[in-house]
């Protein structure tokens, strides 16, 4: 009995009582409150850090997916722009000064050649066809060629409708 009283006063488990893990854990926690509190805080900090890490990983994965989709979309939009640029460079290359056949090429002649090439070369590219037809139509308008402007506007509209249908 004296030994159990000493153990009780020291915060240790008494022997006269049935031994269990919960009883021993309570006694240990009361004896070592500071260490148990520190271990609890550390455990909570680790759980919080793990939760934040998992959340950040999910957000990073989502951001990577969005970035990949944006990259793919930009690449898809870049191809028609490059095709338009190549078409226009090829069109104006016909007016280079080394060409011996004629002295000057008028803007109207270049636009007419471009309009003809649209029909021959761009049937399989409705988006490119619509962009170039729209640009040539605007140029015709600036030259006062309103019938040609109307024809190009119609081609641009048809190209846009075809693209939307695909």
Tab-separated table of N, CA and C in Angstrom:
chain	number	residue	atom	x	y	z
A	1	UNK	N	0.844	-1.193	0.000
A	1	UNK	CA	0.000	0.000	0.000
A	1	UNK	C	0.878	1.241	0.000
A	2	UNK	N	1.940	1.240	0.785
A	2	UNK	CA	2.833	2.394	0.847
A	2	UNK	C	3.484	2.631	-0.510
A	3	UNK	N	3.831	1.543	-1.182
A	3	UNK	CA	4.453	1.673	-2.513
A	3	UNK	C	3.456	2.271	-3.509
A	4	UNK	N	2.190	1.847	-3.456
A	4	UNK	CA	1.177	2.397	-4.355
A	4	UNK	C	0.921	3.865	-4.060
A	5	UNK	N	0.957	4.269	-2.762
A	5	UNK	CA	0.768	5.682	-2.413
A	5	UNK	C	1.921	6.507	-2.994
A	6	UNK	N	3.141	6.010	-2.877
A	6	UNK	CA	4.306	6.697	-3.430
A	6	UNK	C	4.169	6.810	-4.954
A	7	UNK	N	3.741	5.742	-5.589
A	7	UNK	CA	3.581	5.742	-7.047
A	7	UNK	C	2.481	6.713	-7.456
A	8	UNK	N	1.394	6.762	-6.690
A	8	UNK	CA	0.305	7.695	-6.993
A	8	UNK	C	0.792	9.133	-6.870
A	9	UNK	N	1.493	9.448	-5.795
A	9	UNK	CA	1.994	10.808	-5.594
A	9	UNK	C	3.020	11.197	-6.668
A	10	UNK	N	3.767	10.226	-7.196
A	10	UNK	CA	4.763	10.495	-8.236
A	10	UNK	C	4.143	10.523	-9.635
A	11	UNK	N	2.849	10.141	-9.716
A	11	UNK	CA	2.176	10.149	-11.019
A	11	UNK	C	2.360	8.873	-11.803
A	12	UNK	N	2.857	7.846	-11.193
A	12	UNK	CA	3.052	6.566	-11.863
A	12	UNK	C	1.820	5.687	-11.635
A	13	UNK	N	1.608	4.678	-12.479
A	13	UNK	CA	0.467	3.778	-12.282
A	13	UNK	C	0.614	2.982	-10.985
A	14	UNK	N	-0.492	2.811	-10.323
A	14	UNK	CA	-0.469	2.026	-9.082
A	14	UNK	C	-0.669	0.565	-9.438
A	15	UNK	N	-0.155	-0.330	-8.583
A	15	UNK	CA	-0.203	-1.756	-8.881
A	15	UNK	C	-1.505	-2.402	-8.408
A	16	UNK	N	-2.204	-1.741	-7.540
A	16	UNK	CA	-3.435	-2.324	-7.002
A	16	UNK	C	-4.564	-2.230	-8.024
A	17	UNK	N	-4.425	-1.459	-9.004
A	17	UNK	CA	-5.461	-1.261	-10.031
A	17	UNK	C	-5.171	-2.151	-11.227
A	18	UNK	N	-6.227	-2.493	-11.966
A	18	UNK	CA	-6.057	-3.308	-13.168
A	18	UNK	C	-5.260	-2.501	-14.196
A	19	UNK	N	-4.269	-3.131	-14.794
A	19	UNK	CA	-3.386	-2.473	-15.739
A	19	UNK	C	-4.025	-2.457	-17.141
A	20	UNK	N	-4.009	-1.276	-17.788
A	20	UNK	CA	-4.488	-1.173	-19.173
A	20	UNK	C	-3.649	-0.109	-19.896
A	21	UNK	N	-3.666	-0.168	-21.183
A	21	UNK	CA	-2.874	0.788	-21.977
A	21	UNK	C	-3.385	2.218	-21.779
A	22	UNK	N	-4.703	2.390	-21.749
A	22	UNK	CA	-5.281	3.724	-21.590
A	22	UNK	C	-4.887	4.329	-20.243
A	23	UNK	N	-4.922	3.517	-19.201
A	23	UNK	CA	-4.559	3.984	-17.853
A	23	UNK	C	-3.095	4.408	-17.829
A	24	UNK	N	-2.216	3.583	-18.364
A	24	UNK	CA	-0.794	3.920	-18.399
A	24	UNK	C	-0.550	5.172	-19.248
A	25	UNK	N	-1.264	5.314	-20.375
A	25	UNK	CA	-1.085	6.476	-21.247
A	25	UNK	C	-1.525	7.756	-20.534
A	26	UNK	N	-2.658	7.700	-19.798
A	26	UNK	CA	-3.106	8.885	-19.050
A	26	UNK	C	-2.064	9.281	-18.007
A	27	UNK	N	-1.560	8.320	-17.289
A	27	UNK	CA	-0.546	8.607	-16.263
A	27	UNK	C	0.713	9.217	-16.909
A	28	UNK	N	1.134	8.650	-18.037
A	28	UNK	CA	2.318	9.161	-18.725
A	28	UNK	C	2.080	10.596	-19.197
A	29	UNK	N	0.894	10.843	-19.750
A	29	UNK	CA	0.577	12.174	-20.257
A	29	UNK	C	0.550	13.198	-19.128
A	30	UNK	N	0.022	12.838	-17.972
A	30	UNK	CA	-0.009	13.774	-16.837
A	30	UNK	C	1.407	14.073	-16.328
A	31	UNK	N	2.248	13.046	-16.330
A	31	UNK	CA	3.629	13.241	-15.858
A	31	UNK	C	4.451	14.081	-16.832
A	32	UNK	N	4.174	13.964	-18.130
A	32	UNK	CA	4.989	14.609	-19.174
A	32	UNK	C	4.140	15.535	-20.042
A	33	UNK	N	3.399	16.421	-19.415
A	33	UNK	CA	2.468	17.296	-20.145
A	33	UNK	C	3.163	18.125	-21.223
A	34	UNK	N	4.296	18.688	-20.915
A	34	UNK	CA	5.013	19.530	-21.879
A	34	UNK	C	5.433	18.757	-23.124
A	35	UNK	N	6.013	17.568	-22.890
A	35	UNK	CA	6.463	16.754	-24.020
A	35	UNK	C	5.288	16.237	-24.847
A	36	UNK	N	4.224	15.851	-24.187
A	36	UNK	CA	3.042	15.357	-24.899
A	36	UNK	C	2.411	16.482	-25.716
A	37	UNK	N	2.345	17.692	-25.123
A	37	UNK	CA	1.799	18.840	-25.853
A	37	UNK	C	2.672	19.160	-27.069
A	38	UNK	N	3.997	19.140	-26.879
A	38	UNK	CA	4.911	19.411	-27.992
A	38	UNK	C	4.759	18.359	-29.094
A	39	UNK	N	4.630	17.102	-28.697
A	39	UNK	CA	4.444	16.035	-29.690
A	39	UNK	C	3.114	16.211	-30.428
A	40	UNK	N	2.064	16.628	-29.730
A	40	UNK	CA	0.764	16.874	-30.364
A	40	UNK	C	0.838	18.017	-31.364
A	41	UNK	N	1.517	19.102	-30.947
A	41	UNK	CA	1.665	20.243	-31.865
A	41	UNK	C	2.468	19.827	-33.098
A	42	UNK	N	3.543	19.067	-32.879
A	42	UNK	CA	4.361	18.603	-34.007
A	42	UNK	C	3.553	17.706	-34.941
A	43	UNK	N	2.740	16.834	-34.363
A	43	UNK	CA	1.902	15.948	-35.165
A	43	UNK	C	0.898	16.754	-35.985
A	44	UNK	N	0.268	17.749	-35.356
A	44	UNK	CA	-0.683	18.597	-36.079
A	44	UNK	C	0.017	19.375	-37.191
A	45	UNK	N	1.227	19.863	-36.913
A	45	UNK	CA	1.983	20.597	-37.934
A	45	UNK	C	2.320	19.689	-39.117
A	46	UNK	N	2.719	18.464	-38.824
A	46	UNK	CA	3.025	17.523	-39.904
A	46	UNK	C	1.787	17.182	-40.730
A	47	UNK	N	0.666	16.974	-40.054
A	47	UNK	CA	-0.579	16.700	-40.778
A	47	UNK	C	-0.998	17.896	-41.628
A	48	UNK	N	-0.849	19.091	-41.073
A	48	UNK	CA	-1.175	20.301	-41.833
A	48	UNK	C	-0.276	20.461	-43.043
A	49	UNK	N	1.025	20.227	-42.849
A	49	UNK	CA	1.965	20.339	-43.968
A	49	UNK	C	1.664	19.296	-45.041
A	50	UNK	N	1.328	18.087	-44.609
A	50	UNK	CA	0.992	17.040	-45.574
A	50	UNK	C	-0.275	17.404	-46.349
A	51	UNK	N	-1.264	17.945	-45.659
A	51	UNK	CA	-2.505	18.367	-46.314
A	51	UNK	C	-2.233	19.459	-47.330
A	52	UNK	N	-1.446	20.442	-46.937
A	52	UNK	CA	-1.109	21.539	-47.846
A	52	UNK	C	-0.324	21.018	-49.044
A	53	UNK	N	0.606	20.095	-48.811
A	53	UNK	CA	1.396	19.529	-49.906
A	53	UNK	C	0.516	18.790	-50.901
A	54	UNK	N	-0.407	18.014	-50.399
A	54	UNK	CA	-1.313	17.273	-51.283
A	54	UNK	C	-2.168	18.249	-52.082
A	55	UNK	N	-2.659	19.278	-51.420
A	55	UNK	CA	-3.491	20.274	-52.106
A	55	UNK	C	-2.684	21.002	-53.179
A	56	UNK	N	-1.461	21.393	-52.849
A	56	UNK	CA	-0.612	22.078	-53.827
A	56	UNK	C	-0.293	21.164	-55.001
A	57	UNK	N	-0.068	19.884	-54.736
A	57	UNK	CA	0.213	18.938	-55.812
A	57	UNK	C	-0.984	18.826	-56.751
A	58	UNK	N	-2.180	18.796	-56.183
A	58	UNK	CA	-3.384	18.748	-57.019
A	58	UNK	C	-3.539	20.023	-57.835
A	59	UNK	N	-3.283	21.176	-57.208
A	59	UNK	CA	-3.374	22.439	-57.932
A	59	UNK	C	-2.314	22.525	-59.024
A	60	UNK	N	-1.118	22.037	-58.732
A	60	UNK	CA	-0.053	22.042	-59.734
A	60	UNK	C	-0.410	21.141	-60.906
A	61	UNK	N	-0.975	19.990	-60.605
A	61	UNK	CA	-1.386	19.077	-61.676
A	61	UNK	C	-2.476	19.715	-62.524
A	62	UNK	N	-3.420	20.389	-61.876
A	62	UNK	CA	-4.486	21.064	-62.618
A	62	UNK	C	-3.909	22.194	-63.460
A	63	UNK	N	-2.969	22.953	-62.897
A	63	UNK	CA	-2.347	24.042	-63.642
A	63	UNK	C	-1.551	23.510	-64.824
A	64	UNK	N	-0.881	22.386	-64.640
A	64	UNK	CA	-0.122	21.783	-65.735
A	64	UNK	C	-1.064	21.328	-66.843
A	65	UNK	N	-2.210	20.800	-66.473
A	65	UNK	CA	-3.194	20.367	-67.461
A	65	UNK	C	-3.732	21.562	-68.239
A	66	UNK	N	-4.028	22.647	-67.537
A	66	UNK	CA	-4.508	23.860	-68.198
A	66	UNK	C	-3.428	24.407	-69.132
A	67	UNK	N	-2.180	24.427	-68.673
A	67	UNK	CA	-1.078	24.922	-69.499
A	67	UNK	C	-0.908	24.061	-70.751
A	68	UNK	N	-1.055	22.761	-70.588
A	68	UNK	CA	-0.938	21.859	-71.740
A	68	UNK	C	-2.053	22.108	-72.749
A	69	UNK	N	-3.251	22.303	-72.254
A	69	UNK	CA	-4.383	22.601	-73.158
A	69	UNK	C	-4.169	23.928	-73.876
A	70	UNK	N	-3.694	24.935	-73.148
A	70	UNK	CA	-3.432	26.240	-73.761
A	70	UNK	C	-2.330	26.141	-74.816
A	71	UNK	N	-1.293	25.345	-74.524
A	71	UNK	CA	-0.219	25.159	-75.494
A	71	UNK	C	-0.750	24.504	-76.760
A	72	UNK	N	-1.580	23.478	-76.592
A	72	UNK	CA	-2.153	22.786	-77.744
A	72	UNK	C	-3.045	23.721	-78.554
A	73	UNK	N	-3.831	24.529	-77.849
A	73	UNK	CA	-4.715	25.478	-78.545
A	73	UNK	C	-3.895	26.515	-79.305
A	74	UNK	N	-2.826	27.009	-78.684
A	74	UNK	CA	-1.976	27.992	-79.344
A	74	UNK	C	-1.310	27.396	-80.581
A	75	UNK	N	-0.891	26.145	-80.491
A	75	UNK	CA	-0.287	25.493	-81.652
A	75	UNK	C	-1.304	25.320	-82.770
A	76	UNK	N	-2.547	24.991	-82.401
A	76	UNK	CA	-3.585	24.838	-83.416
A	76	UNK	C	-3.907	26.168	-84.080
A	77	UNK	N	-3.852	27.257	-83.305
A	77	UNK	CA	-4.138	28.573	-83.865
A	77	UNK	C	-2.954	29.113	-84.655
A	78	UNK	N	-1.760	28.649	-84.347
A	78	UNK	CA	-0.564	29.137	-85.024
A	78	UNK	C	-0.489	28.626	-86.464
A	79	UNK	N	-0.911	27.413	-86.695
A	79	UNK	CA	-0.803	26.813	-88.025
A	79	UNK	C	-1.543	27.630	-89.087
A	80	UNK	N	-2.808	28.031	-88.871
A	80	UNK	CA	-3.474	28.854	-89.888
A	80	UNK	C	-2.783	30.208	-90.083
A	81	UNK	N	-2.269	30.788	-89.023
A	81	UNK	CA	-1.584	32.075	-89.153
A	81	UNK	C	-0.344	31.939	-90.020
A	82	UNK	N	0.383	30.843	-89.824
A	82	UNK	CA	1.568	30.616	-90.651
A	82	UNK	C	1.174	30.378	-92.110
A	83	UNK	N	0.077	29.692	-92.330
A	83	UNK	CA	-0.386	29.444	-93.699
A	83	UNK	C	-0.793	30.746	-94.377
A	84	UNK	N	-1.453	31.634	-93.641
A	84	UNK	CA	-1.841	32.941	-94.190
A	84	UNK	C	-0.591	33.738	-94.546
A	85	UNK	N	0.369	33.764	-93.625
A	85	UNK	CA	1.601	34.517	-93.878
A	85	UNK	C	2.331	33.963	-95.100
A	86	UNK	N	2.428	32.648	-95.220
A	86	UNK	CA	3.116	32.044	-96.367
A	86	UNK	C	2.389	32.384	-97.664
A	87	UNK	N	1.072	32.317	-97.650
A	87	UNK	CA	0.290	32.641	-98.833
A	87	UNK	C	0.579	34.070	-99.289
A	88	UNK	N	0.560	35.004	-98.332
A	88	UNK	CA	0.778	36.405	-98.697
A	88	UNK	C	2.205	36.667	-99.164
A	89	UNK	N	3.179	36.028	-98.534
A	89	UNK	CA	4.568	36.184	-98.981
A	89	UNK	C	4.717	35.644	-100.399
A	90	UNK	N	4.142	34.474	-100.671
A	90	UNK	CA	4.214	33.906	-102.020
A	90	UNK	C	3.509	34.805	-103.036
A	91	UNK	N	2.414	35.403	-102.637
A	91	UNK	CA	1.669	36.284	-103.524
A	91	UNK	C	2.501	37.504	-103.906
A	92	UNK	N	3.136	38.106	-102.909
A	92	UNK	CA	3.930	39.303	-103.182
A	92	UNK	C	5.285	38.969	-103.803
A	93	UNK	N	5.722	37.748	-103.692
A	93	UNK	CA	6.988	37.352	-104.323
A	93	UNK	C	6.879	37.455	-105.835
A	94	UNK	N	5.677	37.363	-106.376
A	94	UNK	CA	5.475	37.487	-107.825
A	94	UNK	C	5.775	38.902	-108.314
A	95	UNK	N	5.799	39.866	-107.426
A	95	UNK	CA	6.029	41.260	-107.819
A	95	UNK	C	7.486	41.678	-107.637
A	96	UNK	N	8.389	40.730	-107.444
A	96	UNK	CA	9.785	41.093	-107.209
A	96	UNK	C	10.373	41.754	-108.456
A	97	UNK	N	11.312	42.663	-108.261
A	97	UNK	CA	11.857	43.430	-109.391
A	97	UNK	C	12.678	42.587	-110.369
A	98	UNK	N	13.099	41.404	-110.033
A	98	UNK	CA	13.895	40.577	-110.943
A	98	UNK	C	13.036	39.910	-112.006
A	99	UNK	N	11.736	40.011	-111.859
A	99	UNK	CA	10.824	39.422	-112.850
A	99	UNK	C	10.879	40.278	-114.114
A	100	UNK	N	11.303	39.704	-115.248
A	100	UNK	CA	11.515	40.438	-116.504
A	100	UNK	C	10.239	40.593	-117.328
A	101	UNK	N	9.197	39.899	-117.000
A	101	UNK	CA	8.011	39.897	-117.846
A	101	UNK	C	7.278	41.231	-117.869
A	102	UNK	N	7.279	41.941	-116.772
A	102	UNK	CA	6.576	43.225	-116.743
A	102	UNK	C	7.295	44.173	-115.807
A	103	UNK	N	7.110	45.444	-116.047
A	103	UNK	CA	7.808	46.457	-115.260
A	103	UNK	C	7.198	46.627	-113.878
A	104	UNK	N	5.897	46.749	-113.801
A	104	UNK	CA	5.251	46.973	-112.514
A	104	UNK	C	4.056	46.039	-112.362
A	105	UNK	N	3.775	45.735	-111.147
A	105	UNK	CA	2.602	44.933	-110.824
A	105	UNK	C	1.737	45.804	-109.927
A	106	UNK	N	0.488	45.955	-110.309
A	106	UNK	CA	-0.404	46.805	-109.522
A	106	UNK	C	-0.965	46.023	-108.338
A	107	UNK	N	-1.443	46.778	-107.385
A	107	UNK	CA	-2.070	46.153	-106.218
A	107	UNK	C	-3.288	45.348	-106.657
A	108	UNK	N	-4.030	45.854	-107.609
A	108	UNK	CA	-5.214	45.154	-108.112
A	108	UNK	C	-4.824	43.802	-108.716
A	109	UNK	N	-3.711	43.790	-109.459
A	109	UNK	CA	-3.244	42.540	-110.072
A	109	UNK	C	-2.880	41.528	-109.000
A	110	UNK	N	-2.168	41.980	-107.965
A	110	UNK	CA	-1.812	41.076	-106.868
A	110	UNK	C	-3.053	40.531	-106.176
A	111	UNK	N	-4.024	41.391	-105.955
A	111	UNK	CA	-5.254	40.945	-105.292
A	111	UNK	C	-6.015	39.944	-106.158
A	112	UNK	N	-6.048	40.208	-107.475
A	112	UNK	CA	-6.725	39.273	-108.376
A	112	UNK	C	-6.033	37.912	-108.366
A	113	UNK	N	-4.689	37.931	-108.395
A	113	UNK	CA	-3.940	36.665	-108.340
A	113	UNK	C	-4.225	35.926	-107.028
A	114	UNK	N	-4.268	36.676	-105.952
A	114	UNK	CA	-4.563	36.067	-104.656
A	114	UNK	C	-5.948	35.452	-104.624
A	115	UNK	N	-6.929	36.152	-105.186
A	115	UNK	CA	-8.299	35.635	-105.230
A	115	UNK	C	-8.371	34.347	-106.037
A	116	UNK	N	-7.618	34.279	-107.135
A	116	UNK	CA	-7.591	33.062	-107.946
A	116	UNK	C	-6.928	31.912	-107.179
A	117	UNK	N	-5.847	32.224	-106.483
A	117	UNK	CA	-5.125	31.183	-105.740
A	117	UNK	C	-5.961	30.627	-104.595
A	118	UNK	N	-6.807	31.461	-104.022
A	118	UNK	CA	-7.672	30.976	-102.936
A	118	UNK	C	-8.502	29.801	-103.435
A	119	UNK	N	-9.061	29.961	-104.615
A	119	UNK	CA	-9.910	28.913	-105.174
A	119	UNK	C	-9.113	27.649	-105.477
A	120	UNK	N	-7.897	27.802	-105.967
A	120	UNK	CA	-7.094	26.642	-106.376
A	120	UNK	C	-6.456	25.916	-105.197
A	121	UNK	N	-5.953	26.655	-104.216
A	121	UNK	CA	-5.052	26.075	-103.234
A	121	UNK	C	-5.620	25.864	-101.832
A	122	UNK	N	-6.695	26.523	-101.499
A	122	UNK	CA	-7.110	26.521	-100.095
A	122	UNK	C	-8.476	25.895	-99.829
A	123	UNK	N	-8.922	25.024	-100.700
A	123	UNK	CA	-10.230	24.388	-100.476
A	123	UNK	C	-10.249	23.508	-99.233
A	124	UNK	N	-9.101	22.941	-98.876
A	124	UNK	CA	-9.046	22.043	-97.721
A	124	UNK	C	-8.725	22.767	-96.410
A	125	UNK	N	-8.587	24.095	-96.461
A	125	UNK	CA	-8.255	24.884	-95.270
A	125	UNK	C	-9.253	26.046	-95.118
A	126	UNK	N	-10.448	25.775	-94.638
A	126	UNK	CA	-11.485	26.810	-94.590
A	126	UNK	C	-11.120	28.013	-93.713
A	127	UNK	N	-10.401	27.777	-92.625
A	127	UNK	CA	-10.045	28.894	-91.746
A	127	UNK	C	-9.062	29.830	-92.433
A	128	UNK	N	-8.063	29.259	-93.087
A	128	UNK	CA	-7.076	30.058	-93.819
A	128	UNK	C	-7.757	30.768	-94.978
A	129	UNK	N	-8.602	30.036	-95.681
A	129	UNK	CA	-9.325	30.608	-96.827
A	129	UNK	C	-10.168	31.810	-96.383
A	130	UNK	N	-10.851	31.677	-95.262
A	130	UNK	CA	-11.690	32.778	-94.765
A	130	UNK	C	-10.842	33.975	-94.368
A	131	UNK	N	-9.715	33.740	-93.714
A	131	UNK	CA	-8.857	34.855	-93.291
A	131	UNK	C	-8.297	35.611	-94.482
A	132	UNK	N	-7.803	34.873	-95.472
A	132	UNK	CA	-7.212	35.531	-96.638
A	132	UNK	C	-8.293	36.223	-97.460
A	133	UNK	N	-9.432	35.593	-97.633
A	133	UNK	CA	-10.522	36.223	-98.395
A	133	UNK	C	-10.971	37.510	-97.713
A	134	UNK	N	-11.023	37.501	-96.405
A	134	UNK	CA	-11.397	38.712	-95.670
A	134	UNK	C	-10.356	39.819	-95.870
A	135	UNK	N	-9.081	39.460	-95.786
A	135	UNK	CA	-8.017	40.458	-95.965
A	135	UNK	C	-8.021	41.014	-97.379
A	136	UNK	N	-8.170	40.144	-98.376
A	136	UNK	CA	-8.203	40.608	-99.767
A	136	UNK	C	-9.443	41.460	-100.000
A	137	UNK	N	-10.559	41.082	-99.402
A	137	UNK	CA	-11.782	41.879	-99.518
A	137	UNK	C	-11.596	43.282	-98.957
A	138	UNK	N	-10.941	43.395	-97.808
A	138	UNK	CA	-10.675	44.725	-97.239
A	138	UNK	C	-9.781	45.545	-98.156
A	139	UNK	N	-8.784	44.891	-98.762
A	139	UNK	CA	-7.891	45.606	-99.685
A	139	UNK	C	-8.660	46.073	-100.918
A	140	UNK	N	-9.524	45.231	-101.459
A	140	UNK	CA	-10.373	45.638	-102.586
A	140	UNK	C	-11.230	46.843	-102.197
A	141	UNK	N	-11.780	46.823	-101.008
A	141	UNK	CA	-12.613	47.933	-100.536
A	141	UNK	C	-11.812	49.236	-100.514
A	142	UNK	N	-10.579	49.158	-100.006
A	142	UNK	CA	-9.733	50.358	-99.956
A	142	UNK	C	-9.386	50.872	-101.350
A	143	UNK	N	-9.371	49.981	-102.348
A	143	UNK	CA	-9.109	50.388	-103.732
A	143	UNK	C	-10.385	50.827	-104.451
A	144	UNK	N	-11.531	50.728	-103.781
A	144	UNK	CA	-12.798	51.132	-104.389
A	144	UNK	C	-13.386	50.072	-105.298
A	145	UNK	N	-12.943	48.854	-105.210
A	145	UNK	CA	-13.429	47.741	-106.036
A	145	UNK	C	-14.533	47.007	-105.265
A	146	UNK	N	-15.722	47.576	-105.286
A	146	UNK	CA	-16.794	47.103	-104.412
A	146	UNK	C	-17.373	45.753	-104.833
A	147	UNK	N	-17.419	45.460	-106.132
A	147	UNK	CA	-17.902	44.136	-106.555
A	147	UNK	C	-16.938	43.047	-106.075
A	148	UNK	N	-15.661	43.305	-106.216
A	148	UNK	CA	-14.660	42.333	-105.747
A	148	UNK	C	-14.708	42.217	-104.226
A	149	UNK	N	-14.981	43.345	-103.548
A	149	UNK	CA	-15.100	43.320	-102.093
A	149	UNK	C	-16.233	42.387	-101.683
A	150	UNK	N	-17.361	42.499	-102.359
A	150	UNK	CA	-18.524	41.664	-102.059
A	150	UNK	C	-18.205	40.178	-102.296
A	151	UNK	N	-17.531	39.882	-103.392
A	151	UNK	CA	-17.189	38.486	-103.701
A	151	UNK	C	-16.265	37.907	-102.627
A	152	UNK	N	-15.291	38.692	-102.221
A	152	UNK	CA	-14.358	38.204	-101.190
A	152	UNK	C	-15.063	38.063	-99.844
A	153	UNK	N	-15.965	38.966	-99.524
A	153	UNK	CA	-16.713	38.862	-98.266
A	153	UNK	C	-17.554	37.586	-98.256
A	154	UNK	N	-18.144	37.260	-99.408
A	154	UNK	CA	-18.920	36.022	-99.495
A	154	UNK	C	-18.027	34.802	-99.302
A	155	UNK	N	-16.833	34.822	-99.915
A	155	UNK	CA	-15.896	33.698	-99.752
A	155	UNK	C	-15.467	33.574	-98.292
A	156	UNK	N	-15.221	34.713	-97.665
A	156	UNK	CA	-14.818	34.690	-96.248
A	156	UNK	C	-15.938	34.108	-95.393
A	157	UNK	N	-17.167	34.493	-95.692
A	157	UNK	CA	-18.306	33.986	-94.936
A	157	UNK	C	-18.473	32.479	-95.137
A	158	UNK	N	-18.352	32.024	-96.370
A	158	UNK	CA	-18.458	30.592	-96.648
A	158	UNK	C	-17.348	29.837	-95.921
A	159	UNK	N	-16.128	30.374	-95.959
A	159	UNK	CA	-15.011	29.731	-95.244
A	159	UNK	C	-15.263	29.662	-93.763
A	160	UNK	N	-15.792	30.733	-93.186
A	160	UNK	CA	-16.092	30.739	-91.762
A	160	UNK	C	-17.174	29.729	-91.402
A	161	UNK	N	-18.188	29.638	-92.252
A	161	UNK	CA	-19.269	28.672	-92.022
A	161	UNK	C	-18.746	27.242	-92.131
A	162	UNK	N	-17.872	26.995	-93.114
A	162	UNK	CA	-17.289	25.661	-93.252
A	162	UNK	C	-16.460	25.293	-92.041
A	163	UNK	N	-15.690	26.249	-91.557
A	163	UNK	CA	-14.855	25.997	-90.362
A	163	UNK	C	-15.728	25.696	-89.153
A	164	UNK	N	-16.808	26.458	-89.012
A	164	UNK	CA	-17.704	26.240	-87.873
A	164	UNK	C	-18.376	24.859	-87.962
A	165	UNK	N	-18.640	24.414	-89.186
A	165	UNK	CA	-19.283	23.114	-89.377
A	165	UNK	C	-18.341	21.969	-89.035
A	166	UNK	N	-17.036	22.213	-89.208
A	166	UNK	CA	-16.064	21.147	-88.906
A	166	UNK	C	-15.880	21.129	-87.432
